[in-house]
CSV table of C-alpha atoms in Angstrom, one decimal:
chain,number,residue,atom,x,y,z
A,107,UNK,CA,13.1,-29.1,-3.4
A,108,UNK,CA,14.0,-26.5,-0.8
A,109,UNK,CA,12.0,-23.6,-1.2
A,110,UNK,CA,13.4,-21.0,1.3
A,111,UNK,CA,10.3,-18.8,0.7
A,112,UNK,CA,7.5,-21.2,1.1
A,113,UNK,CA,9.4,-22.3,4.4
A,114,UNK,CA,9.4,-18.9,5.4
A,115,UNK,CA,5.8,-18.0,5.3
A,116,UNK,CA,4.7,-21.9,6.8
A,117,UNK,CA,6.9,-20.5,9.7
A,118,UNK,CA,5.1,-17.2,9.8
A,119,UNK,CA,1.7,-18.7,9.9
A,120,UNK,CA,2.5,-20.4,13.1
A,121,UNK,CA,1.9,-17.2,15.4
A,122,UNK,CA,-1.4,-16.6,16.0
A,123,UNK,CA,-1.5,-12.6,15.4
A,124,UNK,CA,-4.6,-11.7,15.3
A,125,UNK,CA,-6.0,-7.9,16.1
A,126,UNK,CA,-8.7,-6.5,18.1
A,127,UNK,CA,-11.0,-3.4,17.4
A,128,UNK,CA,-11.8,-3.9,20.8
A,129,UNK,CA,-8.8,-3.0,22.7
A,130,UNK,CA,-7.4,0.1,23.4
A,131,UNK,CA,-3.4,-0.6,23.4
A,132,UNK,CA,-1.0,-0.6,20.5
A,133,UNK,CA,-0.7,-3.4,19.4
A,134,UNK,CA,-3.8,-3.9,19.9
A,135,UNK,CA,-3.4,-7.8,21.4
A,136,UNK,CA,0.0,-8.3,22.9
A,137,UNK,CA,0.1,-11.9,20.7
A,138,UNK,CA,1.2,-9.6,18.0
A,139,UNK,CA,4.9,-8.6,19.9
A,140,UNK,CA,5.8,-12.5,20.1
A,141,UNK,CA,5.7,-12.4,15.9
A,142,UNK,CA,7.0,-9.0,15.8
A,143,UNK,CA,10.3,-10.1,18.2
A,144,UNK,CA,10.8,-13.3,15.8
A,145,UNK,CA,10.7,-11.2,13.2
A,146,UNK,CA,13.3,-8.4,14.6
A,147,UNK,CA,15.5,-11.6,14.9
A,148,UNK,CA,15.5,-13.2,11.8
A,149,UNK,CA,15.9,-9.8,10.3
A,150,UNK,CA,19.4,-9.7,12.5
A,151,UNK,CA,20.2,-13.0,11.5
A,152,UNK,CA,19.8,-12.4,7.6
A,153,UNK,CA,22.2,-9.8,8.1
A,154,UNK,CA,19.8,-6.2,7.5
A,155,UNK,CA,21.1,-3.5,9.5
A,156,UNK,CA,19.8,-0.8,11.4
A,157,UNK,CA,17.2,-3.2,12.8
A,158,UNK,CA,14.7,-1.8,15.4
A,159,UNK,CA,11.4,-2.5,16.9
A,160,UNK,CA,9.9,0.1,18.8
A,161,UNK,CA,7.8,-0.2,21.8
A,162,UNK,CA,5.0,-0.2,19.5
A,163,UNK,CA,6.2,-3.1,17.5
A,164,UNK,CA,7.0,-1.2,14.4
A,165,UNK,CA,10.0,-2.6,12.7
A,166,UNK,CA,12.5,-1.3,10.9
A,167,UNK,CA,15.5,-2.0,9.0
A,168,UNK,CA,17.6,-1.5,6.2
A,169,UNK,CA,19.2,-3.2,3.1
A,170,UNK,CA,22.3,-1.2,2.6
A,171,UNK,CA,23.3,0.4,-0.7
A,172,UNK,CA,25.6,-1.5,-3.0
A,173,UNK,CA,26.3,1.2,-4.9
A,174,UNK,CA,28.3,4.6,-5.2
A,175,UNK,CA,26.6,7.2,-6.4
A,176,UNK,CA,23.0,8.5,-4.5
A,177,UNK,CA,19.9,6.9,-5.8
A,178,UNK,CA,16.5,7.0,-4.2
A,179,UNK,CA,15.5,5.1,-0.9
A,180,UNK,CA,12.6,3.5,-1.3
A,181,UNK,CA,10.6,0.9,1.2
A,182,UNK,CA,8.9,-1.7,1.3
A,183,UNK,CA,5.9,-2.4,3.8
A,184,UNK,CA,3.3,-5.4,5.4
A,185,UNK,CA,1.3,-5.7,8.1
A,186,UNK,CA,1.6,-8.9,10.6
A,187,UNK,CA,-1.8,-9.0,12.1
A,188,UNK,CA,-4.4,-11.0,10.8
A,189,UNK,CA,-8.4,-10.3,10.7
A,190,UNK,CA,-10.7,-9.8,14.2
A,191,UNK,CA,-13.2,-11.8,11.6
A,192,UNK,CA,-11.5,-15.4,11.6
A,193,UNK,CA,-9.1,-17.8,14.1
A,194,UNK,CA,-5.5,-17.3,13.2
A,195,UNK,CA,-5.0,-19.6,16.1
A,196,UNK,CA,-3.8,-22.9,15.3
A,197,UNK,CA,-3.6,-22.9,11.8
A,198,UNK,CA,-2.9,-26.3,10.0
A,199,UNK,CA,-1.4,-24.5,6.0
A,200,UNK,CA,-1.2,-27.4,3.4
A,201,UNK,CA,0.7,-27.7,0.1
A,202,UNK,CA,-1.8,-29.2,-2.8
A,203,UNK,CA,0.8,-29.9,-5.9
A,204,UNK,CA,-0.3,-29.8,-9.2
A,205,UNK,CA,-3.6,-28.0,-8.4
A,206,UNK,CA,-6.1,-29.9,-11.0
A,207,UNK,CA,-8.9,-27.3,-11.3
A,208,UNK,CA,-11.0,-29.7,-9.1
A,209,UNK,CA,-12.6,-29.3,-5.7
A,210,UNK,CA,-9.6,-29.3,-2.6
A,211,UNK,CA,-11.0,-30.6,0.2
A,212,UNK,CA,-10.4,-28.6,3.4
A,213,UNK,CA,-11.7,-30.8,5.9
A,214,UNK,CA,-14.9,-32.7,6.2
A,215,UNK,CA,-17.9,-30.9,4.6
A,216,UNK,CA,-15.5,-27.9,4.5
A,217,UNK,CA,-14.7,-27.7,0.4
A,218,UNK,CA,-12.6,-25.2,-1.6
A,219,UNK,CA,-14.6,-25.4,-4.9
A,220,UNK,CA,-14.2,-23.2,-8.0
A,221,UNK,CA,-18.0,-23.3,-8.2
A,222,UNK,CA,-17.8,-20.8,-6.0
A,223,UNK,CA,-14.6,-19.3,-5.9
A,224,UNK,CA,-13.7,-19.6,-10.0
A,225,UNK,CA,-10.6,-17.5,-9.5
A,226,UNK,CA,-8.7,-21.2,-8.0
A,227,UNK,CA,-9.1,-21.8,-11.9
A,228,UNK,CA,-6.6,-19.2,-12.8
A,229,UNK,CA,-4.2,-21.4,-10.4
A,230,UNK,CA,-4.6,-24.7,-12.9
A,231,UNK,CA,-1.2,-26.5,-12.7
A,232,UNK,CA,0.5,-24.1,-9.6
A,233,UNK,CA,0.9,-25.2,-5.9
A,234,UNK,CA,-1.3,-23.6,-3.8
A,235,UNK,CA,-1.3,-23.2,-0.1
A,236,UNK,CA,-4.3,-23.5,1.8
A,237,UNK,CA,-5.7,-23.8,5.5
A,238,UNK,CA,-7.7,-27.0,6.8
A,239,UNK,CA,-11.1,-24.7,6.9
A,240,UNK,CA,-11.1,-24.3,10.6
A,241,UNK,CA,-8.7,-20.6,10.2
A,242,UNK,CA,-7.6,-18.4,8.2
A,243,UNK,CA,-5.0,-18.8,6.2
A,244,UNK,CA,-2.7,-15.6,7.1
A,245,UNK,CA,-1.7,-14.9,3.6
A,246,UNK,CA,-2.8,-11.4,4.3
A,247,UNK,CA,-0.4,-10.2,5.1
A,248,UNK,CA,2.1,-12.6,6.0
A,249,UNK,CA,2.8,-13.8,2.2
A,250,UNK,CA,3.9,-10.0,1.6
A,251,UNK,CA,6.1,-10.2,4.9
A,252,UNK,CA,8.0,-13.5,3.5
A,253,UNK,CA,7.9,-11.8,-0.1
A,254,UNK,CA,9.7,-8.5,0.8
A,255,UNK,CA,12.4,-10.5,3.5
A,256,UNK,CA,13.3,-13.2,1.1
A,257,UNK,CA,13.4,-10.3,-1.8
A,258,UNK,CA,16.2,-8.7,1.0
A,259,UNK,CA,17.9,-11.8,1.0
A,260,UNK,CA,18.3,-12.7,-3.2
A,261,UNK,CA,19.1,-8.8,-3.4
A,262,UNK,CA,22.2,-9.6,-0.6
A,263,UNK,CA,23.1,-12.8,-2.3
A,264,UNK,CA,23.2,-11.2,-5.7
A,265,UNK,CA,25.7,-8.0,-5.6
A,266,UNK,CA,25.7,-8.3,-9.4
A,267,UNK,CA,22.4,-6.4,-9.0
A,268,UNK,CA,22.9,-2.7,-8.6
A,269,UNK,CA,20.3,-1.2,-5.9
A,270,UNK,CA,20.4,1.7,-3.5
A,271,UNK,CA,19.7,1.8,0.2
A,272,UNK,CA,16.2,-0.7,0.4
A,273,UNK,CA,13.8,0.1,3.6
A,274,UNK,CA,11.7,-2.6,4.8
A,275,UNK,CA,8.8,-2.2,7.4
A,276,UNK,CA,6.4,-4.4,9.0
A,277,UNK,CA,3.4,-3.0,11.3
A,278,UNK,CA,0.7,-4.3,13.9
A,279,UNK,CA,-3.3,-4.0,13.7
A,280,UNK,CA,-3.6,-3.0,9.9
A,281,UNK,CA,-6.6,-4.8,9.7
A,282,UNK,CA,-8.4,-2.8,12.2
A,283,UNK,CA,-7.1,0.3,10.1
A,284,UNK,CA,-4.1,1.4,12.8
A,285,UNK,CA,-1.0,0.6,11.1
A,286,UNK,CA,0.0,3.6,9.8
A,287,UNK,CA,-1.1,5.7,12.8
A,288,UNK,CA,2.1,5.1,14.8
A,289,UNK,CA,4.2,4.5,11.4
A,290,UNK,CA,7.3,7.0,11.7
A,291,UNK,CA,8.0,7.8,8.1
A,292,UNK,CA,10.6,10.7,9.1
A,293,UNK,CA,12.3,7.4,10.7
A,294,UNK,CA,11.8,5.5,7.3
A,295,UNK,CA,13.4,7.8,5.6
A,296,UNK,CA,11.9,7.1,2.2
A,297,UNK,CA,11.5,8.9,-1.1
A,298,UNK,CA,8.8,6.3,-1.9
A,299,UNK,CA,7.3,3.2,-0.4
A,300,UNK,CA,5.3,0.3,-1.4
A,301,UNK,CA,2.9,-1.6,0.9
A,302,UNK,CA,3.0,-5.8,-0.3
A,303,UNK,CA,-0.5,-6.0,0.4
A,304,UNK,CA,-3.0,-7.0,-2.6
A,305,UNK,CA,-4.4,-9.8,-4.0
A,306,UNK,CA,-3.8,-11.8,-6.8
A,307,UNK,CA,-0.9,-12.1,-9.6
A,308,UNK,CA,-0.8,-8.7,-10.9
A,309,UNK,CA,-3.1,-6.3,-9.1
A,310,UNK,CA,-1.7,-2.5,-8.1
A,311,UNK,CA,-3.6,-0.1,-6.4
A,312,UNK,CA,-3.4,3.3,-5.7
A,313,UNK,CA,-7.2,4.0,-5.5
A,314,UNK,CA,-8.7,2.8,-2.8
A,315,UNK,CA,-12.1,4.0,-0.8
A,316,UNK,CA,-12.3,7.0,1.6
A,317,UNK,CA,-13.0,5.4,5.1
A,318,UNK,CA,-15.0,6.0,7.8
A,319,UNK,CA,-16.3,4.0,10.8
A,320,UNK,CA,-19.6,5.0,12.7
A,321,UNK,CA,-20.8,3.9,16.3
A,322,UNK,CA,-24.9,4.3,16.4
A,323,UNK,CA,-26.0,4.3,20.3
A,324,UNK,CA,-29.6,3.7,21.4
A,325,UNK,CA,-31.1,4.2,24.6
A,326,UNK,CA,-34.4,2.6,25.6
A,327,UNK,CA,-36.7,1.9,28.4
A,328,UNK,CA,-37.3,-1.3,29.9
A,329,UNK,CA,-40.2,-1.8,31.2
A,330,UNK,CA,-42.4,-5.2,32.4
A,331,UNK,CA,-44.1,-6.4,29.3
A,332,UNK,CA,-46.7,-6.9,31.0
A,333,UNK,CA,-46.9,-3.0,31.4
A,334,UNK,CA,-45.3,-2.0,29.0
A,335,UNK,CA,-47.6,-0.5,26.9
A,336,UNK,CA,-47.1,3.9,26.6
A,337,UNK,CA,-43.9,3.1,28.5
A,338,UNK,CA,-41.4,0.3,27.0
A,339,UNK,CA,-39.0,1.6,24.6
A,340,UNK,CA,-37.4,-1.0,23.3
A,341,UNK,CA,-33.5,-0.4,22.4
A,342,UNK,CA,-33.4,-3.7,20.1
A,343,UNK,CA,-36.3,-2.7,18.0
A,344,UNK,CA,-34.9,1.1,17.1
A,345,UNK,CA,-31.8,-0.9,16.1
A,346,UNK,CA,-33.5,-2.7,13.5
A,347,UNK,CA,-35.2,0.6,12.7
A,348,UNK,CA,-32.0,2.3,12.0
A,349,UNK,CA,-30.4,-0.1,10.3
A,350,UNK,CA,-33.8,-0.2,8.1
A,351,UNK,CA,-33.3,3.6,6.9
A,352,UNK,CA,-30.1,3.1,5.3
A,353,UNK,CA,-30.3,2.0,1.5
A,354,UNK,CA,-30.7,-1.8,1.3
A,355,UNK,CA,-28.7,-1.9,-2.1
A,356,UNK,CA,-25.8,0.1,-0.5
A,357,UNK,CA,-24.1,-3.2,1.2
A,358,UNK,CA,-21.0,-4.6,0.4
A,359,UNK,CA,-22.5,-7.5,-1.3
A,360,UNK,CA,-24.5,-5.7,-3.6
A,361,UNK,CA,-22.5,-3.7,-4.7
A,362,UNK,CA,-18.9,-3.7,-6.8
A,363,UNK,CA,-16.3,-1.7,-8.2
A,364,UNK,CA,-16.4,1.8,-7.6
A,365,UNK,CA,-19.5,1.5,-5.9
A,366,UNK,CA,-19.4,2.5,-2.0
A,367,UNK,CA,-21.5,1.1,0.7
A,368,UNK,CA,-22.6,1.0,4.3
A,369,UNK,CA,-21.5,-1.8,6.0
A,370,UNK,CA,-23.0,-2.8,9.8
A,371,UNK,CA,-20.2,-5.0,11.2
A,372,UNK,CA,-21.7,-5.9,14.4
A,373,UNK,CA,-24.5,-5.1,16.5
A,374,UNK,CA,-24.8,-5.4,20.7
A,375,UNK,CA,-28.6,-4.7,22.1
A,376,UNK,CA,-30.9,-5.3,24.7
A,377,UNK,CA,-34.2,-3.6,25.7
A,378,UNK,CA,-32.4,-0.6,27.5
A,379,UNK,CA,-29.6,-0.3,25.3
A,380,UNK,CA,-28.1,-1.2,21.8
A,381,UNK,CA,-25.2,0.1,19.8
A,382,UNK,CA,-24.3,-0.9,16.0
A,383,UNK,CA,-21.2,-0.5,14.5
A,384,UNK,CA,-21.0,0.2,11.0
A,385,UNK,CA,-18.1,0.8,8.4
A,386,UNK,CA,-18.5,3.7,5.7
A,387,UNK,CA,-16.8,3.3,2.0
A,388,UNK,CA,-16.5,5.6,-1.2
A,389,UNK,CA,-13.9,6.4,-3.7
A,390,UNK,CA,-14.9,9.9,-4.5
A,391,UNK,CA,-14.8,11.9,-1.4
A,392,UNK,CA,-18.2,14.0,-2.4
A,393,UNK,CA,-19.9,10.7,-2.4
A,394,UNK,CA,-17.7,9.5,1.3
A,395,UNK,CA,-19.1,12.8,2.6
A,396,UNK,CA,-22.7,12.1,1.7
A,397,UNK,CA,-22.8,9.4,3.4
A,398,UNK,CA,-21.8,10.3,6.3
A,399,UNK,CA,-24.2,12.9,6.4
A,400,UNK,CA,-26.6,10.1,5.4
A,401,UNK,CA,-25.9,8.1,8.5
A,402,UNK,CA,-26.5,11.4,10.5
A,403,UNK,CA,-29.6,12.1,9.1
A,404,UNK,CA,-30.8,8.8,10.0
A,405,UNK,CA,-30.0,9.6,13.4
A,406,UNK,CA,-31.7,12.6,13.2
A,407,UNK,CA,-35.0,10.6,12.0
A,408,UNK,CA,-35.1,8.6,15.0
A,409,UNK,CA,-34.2,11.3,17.9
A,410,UNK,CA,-37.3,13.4,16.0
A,411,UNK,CA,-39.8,10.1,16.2
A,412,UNK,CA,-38.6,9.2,19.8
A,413,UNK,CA,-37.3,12.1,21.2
A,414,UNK,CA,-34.0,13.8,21.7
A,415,UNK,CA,-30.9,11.6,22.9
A,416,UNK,CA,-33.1,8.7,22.0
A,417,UNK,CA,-30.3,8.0,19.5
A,418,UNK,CA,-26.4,9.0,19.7
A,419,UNK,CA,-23.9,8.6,16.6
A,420,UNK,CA,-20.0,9.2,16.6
A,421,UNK,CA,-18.5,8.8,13.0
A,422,UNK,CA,-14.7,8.9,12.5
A,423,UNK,CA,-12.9,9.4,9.6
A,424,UNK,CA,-10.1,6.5,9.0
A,425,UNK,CA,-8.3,7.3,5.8
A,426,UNK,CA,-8.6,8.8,2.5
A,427,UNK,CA,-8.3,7.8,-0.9
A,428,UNK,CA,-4.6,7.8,-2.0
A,429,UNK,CA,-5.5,8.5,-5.7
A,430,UNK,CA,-5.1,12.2,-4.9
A,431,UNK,CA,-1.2,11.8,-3.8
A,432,UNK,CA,-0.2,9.2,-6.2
A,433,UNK,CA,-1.4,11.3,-9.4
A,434,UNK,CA,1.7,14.2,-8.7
A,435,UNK,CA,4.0,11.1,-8.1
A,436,UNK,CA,3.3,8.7,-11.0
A,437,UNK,CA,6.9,7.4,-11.5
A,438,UNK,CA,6.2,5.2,-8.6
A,439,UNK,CA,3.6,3.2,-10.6
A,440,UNK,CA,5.7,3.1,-13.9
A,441,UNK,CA,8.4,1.6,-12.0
A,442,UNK,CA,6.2,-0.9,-10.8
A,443,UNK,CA,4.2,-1.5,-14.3
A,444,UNK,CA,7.9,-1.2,-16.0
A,445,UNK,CA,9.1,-4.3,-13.2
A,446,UNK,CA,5.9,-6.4,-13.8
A,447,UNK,CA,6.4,-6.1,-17.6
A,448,UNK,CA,10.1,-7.4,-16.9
A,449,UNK,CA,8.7,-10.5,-14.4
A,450,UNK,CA,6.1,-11.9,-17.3
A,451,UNK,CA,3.7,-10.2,-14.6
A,452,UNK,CA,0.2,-9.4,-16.1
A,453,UNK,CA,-0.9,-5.8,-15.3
A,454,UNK,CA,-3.8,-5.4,-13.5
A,455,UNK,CA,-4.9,-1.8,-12.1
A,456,UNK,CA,-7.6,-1.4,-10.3
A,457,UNK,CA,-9.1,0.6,-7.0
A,458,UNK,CA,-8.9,-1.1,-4.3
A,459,UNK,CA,-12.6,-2.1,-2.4
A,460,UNK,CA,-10.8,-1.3,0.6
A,461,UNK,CA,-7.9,0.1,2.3
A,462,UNK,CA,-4.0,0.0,3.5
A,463,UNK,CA,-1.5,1.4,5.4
A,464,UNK,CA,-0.2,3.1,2.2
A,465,UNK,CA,-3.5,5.4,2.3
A,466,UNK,CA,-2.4,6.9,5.3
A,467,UNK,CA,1.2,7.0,5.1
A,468,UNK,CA,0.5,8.5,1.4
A,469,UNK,CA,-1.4,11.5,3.4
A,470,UNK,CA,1.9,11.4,5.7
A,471,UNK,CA,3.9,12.4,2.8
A,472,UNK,CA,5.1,8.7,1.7
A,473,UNK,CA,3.5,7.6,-1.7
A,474,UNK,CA,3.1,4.3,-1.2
A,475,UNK,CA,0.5,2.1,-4.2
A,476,UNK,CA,0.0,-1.8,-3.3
A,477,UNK,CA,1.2,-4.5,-4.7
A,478,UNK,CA,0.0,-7.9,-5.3
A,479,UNK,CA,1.3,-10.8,-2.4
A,480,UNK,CA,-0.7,-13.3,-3.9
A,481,UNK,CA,-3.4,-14.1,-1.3
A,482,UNK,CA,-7.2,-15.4,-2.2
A,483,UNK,CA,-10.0,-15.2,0.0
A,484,UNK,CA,-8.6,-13.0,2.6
A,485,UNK,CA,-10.0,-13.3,6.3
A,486,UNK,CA,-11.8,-16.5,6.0
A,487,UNK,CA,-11.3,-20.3,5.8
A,488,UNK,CA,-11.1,-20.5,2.5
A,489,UNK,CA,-8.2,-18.5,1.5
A,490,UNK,CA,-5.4,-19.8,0.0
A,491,UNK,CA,-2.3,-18.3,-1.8
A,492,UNK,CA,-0.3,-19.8,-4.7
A,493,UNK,CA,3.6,-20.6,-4.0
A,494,UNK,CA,4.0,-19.3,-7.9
A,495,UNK,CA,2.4,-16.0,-7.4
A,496,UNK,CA,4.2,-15.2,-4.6
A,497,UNK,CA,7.6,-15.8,-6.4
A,498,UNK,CA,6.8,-13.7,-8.8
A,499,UNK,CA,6.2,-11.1,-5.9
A,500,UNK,CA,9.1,-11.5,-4.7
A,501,UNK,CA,10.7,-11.3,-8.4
A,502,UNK,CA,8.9,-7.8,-9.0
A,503,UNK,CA,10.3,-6.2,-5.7
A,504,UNK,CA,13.5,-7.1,-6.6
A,505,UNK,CA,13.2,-5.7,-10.1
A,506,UNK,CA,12.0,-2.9,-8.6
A,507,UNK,CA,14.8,-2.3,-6.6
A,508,UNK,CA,17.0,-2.8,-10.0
A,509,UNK,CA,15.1,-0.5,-11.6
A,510,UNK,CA,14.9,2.0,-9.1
A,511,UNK,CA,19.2,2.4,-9.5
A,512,UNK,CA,18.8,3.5,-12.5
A,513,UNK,CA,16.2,5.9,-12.0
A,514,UNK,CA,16.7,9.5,-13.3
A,515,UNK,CA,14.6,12.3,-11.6
């Protein structure tokens, strides 16, 4: 059975769009422009108007009104770059029918097994998608990109369904926390947005932690070994001394929920010089800003024990938590909890361990919560995402375009 949908996103996965926190352009790999221009073209050729990509590779376009009278604009938003921390080249998707609550094997000794990943249980029964264990899958965010086009496309093959003007968006280097940065919402033109960019059947966030990324230089002395004694200073060893100060229960896996954490995401070092990279997360911004003064004052403790400029620390803030702007606006989550109620869709709010585009564009002055696309096991071999989820995805956008035409302010 043709499934317009699933052959959508199996086309998607094809492009290898992976982003770099190492680059300096925007997008940050130019890979990213050859999905971007498919996608500007199959926009055209579904029939959306106003379509545009900028030189950017932000995309825009429009869904036209079917109705008379003025109703709300709202969007619709994903990113189409995959994680820097797995291959998106290459990537082999397969279709397991009638998933049996049993291992799936990926590959040779590569093994999706609900031993460890028990939420494949809640999939009993569904078809699921998954990669051959050498990639990622790409359901992040490319399930939400297929979601919100094919939404587009029921919504213009089904005039019977009142809606008003519909925005859609799609965005580079999300995962390296720069979509929203060149995101022109006075171009959008949107009372309210919402980013298809979660997890499993149900989940909406509008929580989500306050962000911060931190770059810890060290500067040593190298010296013979030999002779190295009152002289060495040894840039690899005050790395592992830092990274030593920080809290060892304060990592992302030890800790859940609304619990916040220092994360060191990669580390470059030799005698004369080393530099660790670390990300920053909390919900509540007291907390955030504690720990950023935390990570100073580590700093501080080793420029005092090996002297000044031993030790050099930039921290950046990234984004904020969205709670803040989504309290004043809370008819944007009852539509959503009103359209999943609708779809059969089980409700499941929580904060999000981590952040989207709609953070930043909600500090822009576009509410914009996140929505399930169905994806498991983001940025790793083992994700998968199930073809039923992401219809009902697809059904709660377009129920929340329904529902948005008959919205009274």
């Amino acid at each position: 059975m043709e499934n317009k949908l699933v052959e959508r996103f199996l086309s998607y996965t094809q492009f290898d769009t992976q982003s770099s926190e190492d680059s300096q352009t925007v997008p940050s790999t130019p890979k990213q422009l050859v999905f971007a221009e498919y996608l500007k073209q199959e926009l055209e050729r579904e029939g959306l108007e106003d379509v545009e990509m900028d030189e950017k590779g932000y995309i825009y376009a429009t869904l036209k009104s079917n109705m008379e009278k003025q109703v709300p604009t709202i969007g619709f938003i994903s990113h189409y770059d995959t994680s820097p921390d797995c291959s998106g080249e290459h990537v082999k998707p397969r279709i397991v029918d009638n998933y049996d609550g049993g291992d799936v094997i990926l590959s040779e000794g590569i093994v999706l097994s609900p031993t460890k990943f028990p939420e494949l249980l809640a999939h009993k029964g569904e078809q699921l998608i998954v990669t051959d264990g050498t990639t990622l899958l790409g359901a992040d965010d490319k399930a939400g990109i297929a979601e919100i086009v094919q939404a587009m496309c029921y919504l213009r093959d089904h005039p019977e369904i009142s809606h008003g003007d519909i925005r859609v968006a799609f965005n580079p280097d999300e995962e390296i926390g720069m979509g929203a940065h060149h995101f022109d919402v006075e171009k959008f033109g949107c009372q309210w947005a919402y980013t298809i960019d979660g997890g499993d059947l149900g989940e909406l966030e509008y929580e989500n932690f306050n962000a911060a990324s931190a770059k810890v230089r060290m500067r040593g002395v190298s010296v013979h070994p030999g002779y190295a004694k009152g002289k060495m200073v040894n840039a690899n060893r005050l790395a592992v001394e830092f990274a030593s100060l920080l809290p060892a229960e304060e990592t992302p896996e030890c800790t859940e929920g609304y619990q916040g954490f220092f994360h060191l995401i990669g580390m470059q070092a030799n005698i004369e010089n080393a530099q660790l990279s670390y990300i920053i997360r909390d919900h509540d911004r007291e907390k955030f800003e504690a720990r950023k003064n935390t990570i100073k004052q580590c700093a501080k403790a080793i420029n005092d024990k090996y002297g000044e400029g031993t030790c050099e620390i930039e921290v950046n803030d990234q984004y904020y938590n969205m709670k803040e702007k989504i309290d004043p606006n809370m008819h944007v989550i009852d539509l959503v909890l009103q359209a999943m109620q609708q779809c059969g869709v089980p409700q499941k709010v929580m904060p999000i361990r981590g952040g989207t585009d709609g953070a930043q564009l909600s500090f822009k002055g576009l509410p914009c919560p996140n929505i399930f696309a169905g994806g498991v096991n983001f940025h790793g071999p083992y994700e998968f995402v199930s073809i039923q989820v992401m219809e009902k995805a697809k059904a709660v956008i377009v129920k929340i375009c329904e529902l948005t035409a008959q919205y009274n302010d």
